[in-house]
XYZ file of C-alpha atoms in Angstrom:
165
model
C 10.047 -2.562 50.872
C 13.637 -1.138 49.841
C 13.840 -4.986 48.667
C 10.708 -4.013 46.078
C 12.881 -0.761 44.803
C 15.104 -2.251 43.626
C 13.236 -4.484 41.663
C 11.024 -1.843 39.904
C 15.209 -0.895 39.183
C 16.210 -4.047 38.117
C 13.025 -4.432 35.498
C 13.370 -0.431 34.377
C 16.945 -1.495 33.442
C 15.873 -5.081 31.469
C 13.119 -2.954 29.502
C 14.873 -0.184 28.583
C 18.125 -3.930 27.483
C 15.393 -5.057 25.545
C 14.695 -2.068 23.956
C 18.030 -1.150 22.969
C 18.703 -5.578 21.495
C 14.775 -4.241 19.812
C 16.265 -2.154 17.709
C 20.025 -3.439 17.568
C 18.008 -5.385 15.449
C 16.064 -3.165 13.982
C 18.866 -1.015 13.021
C 20.045 -4.312 10.800
C 17.391 -5.637 8.654
C 18.207 -1.514 7.125
C 20.975 -2.622 6.258
C 21.196 -3.476 2.168
C 21.628 -7.136 1.721
C 23.767 -6.012 -1.490
C 26.617 -5.580 1.717
C 26.679 -9.378 1.025
C 26.265 -9.906 -2.089
C 29.306 -10.921 -4.408
C 29.968 -8.813 -7.780
C 30.094 -9.672 -11.232
C 32.704 -10.173 -13.750
C 33.283 -11.099 -17.231
C 29.583 -10.731 -17.911
C 27.488 -8.645 -20.043
C 24.153 -8.653 -21.797
C 22.283 -7.134 -24.006
C 19.423 -6.806 -24.973
C 17.448 -6.627 -28.176
C 13.841 -6.052 -27.072
C 11.233 -5.482 -24.543
C 7.206 -5.680 -25.549
C 4.330 -5.192 -22.582
C 1.576 -7.566 -23.080
C -2.442 -5.703 -22.430
C -2.296 -8.170 -19.787
C -1.334 -11.518 -17.290
C 0.794 -14.099 -19.691
C -0.508 -17.174 -19.472
C 2.520 -19.064 -20.292
C 2.675 -23.118 -20.575
C 4.856 -25.896 -21.913
C 4.368 -29.086 -22.876
C 4.856 -32.394 -21.016
C 7.402 -33.996 -21.210
C 10.978 -32.196 -22.878
C 11.518 -29.116 -23.929
C 12.493 -27.544 -26.857
C 13.127 -23.462 -25.704
C 14.367 -21.320 -29.369
C 14.290 -17.983 -30.016
C 13.950 -16.530 -33.260
C 14.146 -13.114 -35.240
C 11.395 -13.182 -37.381
C 10.905 -10.097 -39.773
C 8.158 -9.706 -42.111
C 8.305 -7.991 -45.011
C 5.879 -5.366 -45.936
C 3.318 -6.337 -48.130
C 4.226 -10.613 -46.607
C 2.265 -12.871 -44.658
C 3.428 -15.660 -42.432
C 0.780 -18.002 -44.278
C -2.016 -19.630 -42.303
C -0.048 -21.546 -39.938
C -0.251 -23.947 -36.307
C 2.450 -24.578 -33.598
C 2.981 -27.369 -31.538
C 4.201 -25.415 -28.593
C 3.527 -21.598 -27.329
C 5.016 -19.084 -28.415
C 6.345 -15.629 -26.587
C 7.289 -13.154 -29.359
C 7.651 -9.185 -29.119
C 7.216 -6.979 -31.431
C 10.956 -5.015 -31.514
C 9.080 -3.108 -35.130
C 6.865 -2.133 -37.847
C 3.279 -2.960 -36.861
C 1.792 -7.272 -37.171
C -1.289 -7.358 -37.766
C -3.067 -11.200 -37.158
C -6.308 -13.258 -37.612
C -7.403 -15.854 -35.500
C -9.218 -18.722 -36.573
C -12.761 -17.021 -35.201
C -11.402 -14.927 -38.262
C -11.081 -12.160 -35.257
C -8.168 -9.648 -35.869
C -5.677 -8.933 -33.214
C -3.416 -5.827 -34.617
C 0.366 -5.838 -32.729
C 2.580 -2.678 -32.731
C 6.244 -2.723 -31.956
C 6.537 -2.390 -28.547
C 4.173 -4.839 -26.995
C 4.574 -8.784 -26.895
C 1.880 -11.594 -27.150
C 1.687 -15.097 -27.020
C 0.120 -18.056 -30.098
C -1.440 -20.552 -28.248
C 0.219 -24.078 -29.483
C -3.143 -26.113 -30.828
C -4.539 -26.738 -34.494
C -7.415 -25.129 -33.189
C -5.334 -22.417 -33.047
C -4.811 -21.636 -36.804
C -3.258 -18.138 -37.732
C -1.553 -15.673 -39.952
C 0.315 -12.626 -39.173
C 0.447 -10.439 -42.450
C 2.612 -6.890 -42.182
C -0.001 -4.410 -43.337
C 2.543 -1.594 -43.118
C 5.473 0.174 -45.182
C 8.151 -0.954 -43.015
C 9.608 -4.325 -42.056
C 7.277 -5.897 -38.750
C 11.458 -7.356 -36.837
C 9.951 -9.675 -34.386
C 11.606 -11.744 -31.405
C 9.996 -14.811 -30.444
C 11.182 -17.956 -28.323
C 9.287 -21.755 -29.011
C 8.600 -23.628 -26.018
C 7.926 -26.725 -27.601
C 7.532 -30.748 -27.283
C 11.256 -31.718 -28.304
C 11.686 -32.988 -31.228
C 9.076 -30.996 -32.700
C 8.586 -28.534 -35.998
C 8.581 -24.956 -35.696
C 5.414 -24.505 -37.142
C 3.043 -26.780 -39.471
C 1.236 -26.091 -42.013
C -2.880 -25.379 -41.494
C -5.551 -25.182 -44.067
C -6.717 -20.957 -44.609
C -9.570 -20.199 -42.026
C -12.795 -18.486 -44.317
C -11.596 -15.508 -43.074
C -12.682 -12.532 -45.742
C -9.518 -10.454 -47.381
C -7.272 -13.040 -45.187
C -5.235 -14.775 -48.307
C -1.471 -14.725 -47.689
């Protein structure tokens, strides 16, 4: 009997050790990961524009090498981009003002400051951007174009009422 009693005590001691090890492992998981990170130095950054999309952004890059260009575009009141297309996608943030875009199917998208959008690529996606407001529209645009492509290509005007440049 005495042998069995000692075995029970050994099992309790072993169980306590397992529980103690488990608690230690769990406690280590609570230690912030930054404790092992290296601090940065000599780096600064400036946010030039922020915008939120209405939904999920579906970005597609060209096949092969891609030219990535960042551009600030200003459209004065009453100004327009003219009808055009792009050979790759654009990601745009409206920094200030309100951009009104008419698309190939004559639908109109109004994009105010603080929002973002993607312009799709290809000749089937011609569009015009206009500033119908009283203050300049400032856009921050990232172009994702096939290597060597122009930023935009002129396109014929769509047969949409009130969209002449």
